[in-house]
């Protein structure tokens, strides 16, 4: 007979490390088969690429704003000098960071969420409400993306030149369709996830939802 060897459970830290090694797509779309699943995985990988690009743009812009503001304060109060373009550049970067950062925060669920009532509802009801909210966010993002693109292409804005930066103001307006377009992409990804979870809950035993509620 073989000697008894106790099986020790993996530590929480190791489980977390293994989980972080898995791509985000596996948490969004669980195991499945068929061409539809492959398309979902490909779409989620595209969202991963967009998300990483957005994160880096926001991080670099925020770091640049902090450094520029710090240097400008030193120049103004100690040397009585200032760059006329610094304040307006920081203001324009804030616009870009607002829309791009909002899209990135939406994907990771970091936006403000009031779940005082919904957390007391059943799992299926929560998913239905999340589905409705996601559809509204998707439609609103697409609509605002179109409005932002129209503003970017409008001649009255394209021909307007910033006095301090000597560039067209349309490049500031470009942050609106880019940020909201990214949010629309992430909303589609979330919509597919919610639909999949709804199907899983619907095919589960009726008693399961009661236990999860």
CSV table of N, CA, C and O in Angstrom, one decimal, residues 141-151 177:
chain,number,residue,atom,x,y,z
A,141,UNK,N,-23.6,55.9,-25.8
A,141,UNK,CA,-22.2,56.0,-26.2
A,141,UNK,C,-22.1,56.1,-27.7
A,141,UNK,O,-21.3,57.0,-28.2
A,142,UNK,N,-22.8,55.3,-28.4
A,142,UNK,CA,-22.8,55.4,-29.9
A,142,UNK,C,-23.3,56.8,-30.4
A,142,UNK,O,-22.7,57.4,-31.3
A,143,UNK,N,-24.4,57.2,-29.7
A,143,UNK,CA,-25.0,58.5,-30.1
A,143,UNK,C,-24.0,59.7,-29.9
A,143,UNK,O,-23.8,60.5,-30.7
A,144,UNK,N,-23.4,59.7,-28.7
A,144,UNK,CA,-22.4,60.7,-28.3
A,144,UNK,C,-21.2,60.6,-29.2
A,144,UNK,O,-20.5,61.7,-29.5
A,145,UNK,N,-20.8,59.4,-29.5
A,145,UNK,CA,-19.6,59.3,-30.4
A,145,UNK,C,-19.9,59.9,-31.8
A,145,UNK,O,-19.0,60.6,-32.4
A,146,UNK,N,-21.1,59.7,-32.3
A,146,UNK,CA,-21.5,60.3,-33.5
A,146,UNK,C,-21.5,61.9,-33.4
A,146,UNK,O,-21.0,62.6,-34.3
A,147,UNK,N,-22.1,62.4,-32.3
A,147,UNK,CA,-22.1,63.8,-32.1
A,147,UNK,C,-20.6,64.4,-32.0
A,147,UNK,O,-20.3,65.5,-32.6
A,148,UNK,N,-19.8,63.7,-31.3
A,148,UNK,CA,-18.4,64.1,-31.2
A,148,UNK,C,-17.7,64.1,-32.5
A,148,UNK,O,-16.9,65.0,-32.8
A,149,UNK,N,-17.9,63.0,-33.3
A,149,UNK,CA,-17.3,63.0,-34.6
A,149,UNK,C,-17.8,64.1,-35.5
A,149,UNK,O,-17.0,64.7,-36.3
A,150,UNK,N,-19.1,64.4,-35.4
A,150,UNK,CA,-19.6,65.5,-36.2
A,150,UNK,C,-19.0,66.9,-35.8
A,150,UNK,O,-18.7,67.7,-36.7
A,151,UNK,N,-18.8,67.0,-34.5
A,151,UNK,CA,-18.1,68.3,-34.0
A,151,UNK,C,-16.7,68.3,-34.5
A,151,UNK,O,-16.2,69.4,-34.9
A,177,UNK,N,-15.2,61.6,-29.3
A,177,UNK,CA,-15.5,60.4,-30.0
A,177,UNK,C,-14.6,59.2,-29.7
A,177,UNK,O,-15.0,58.1,-29.7
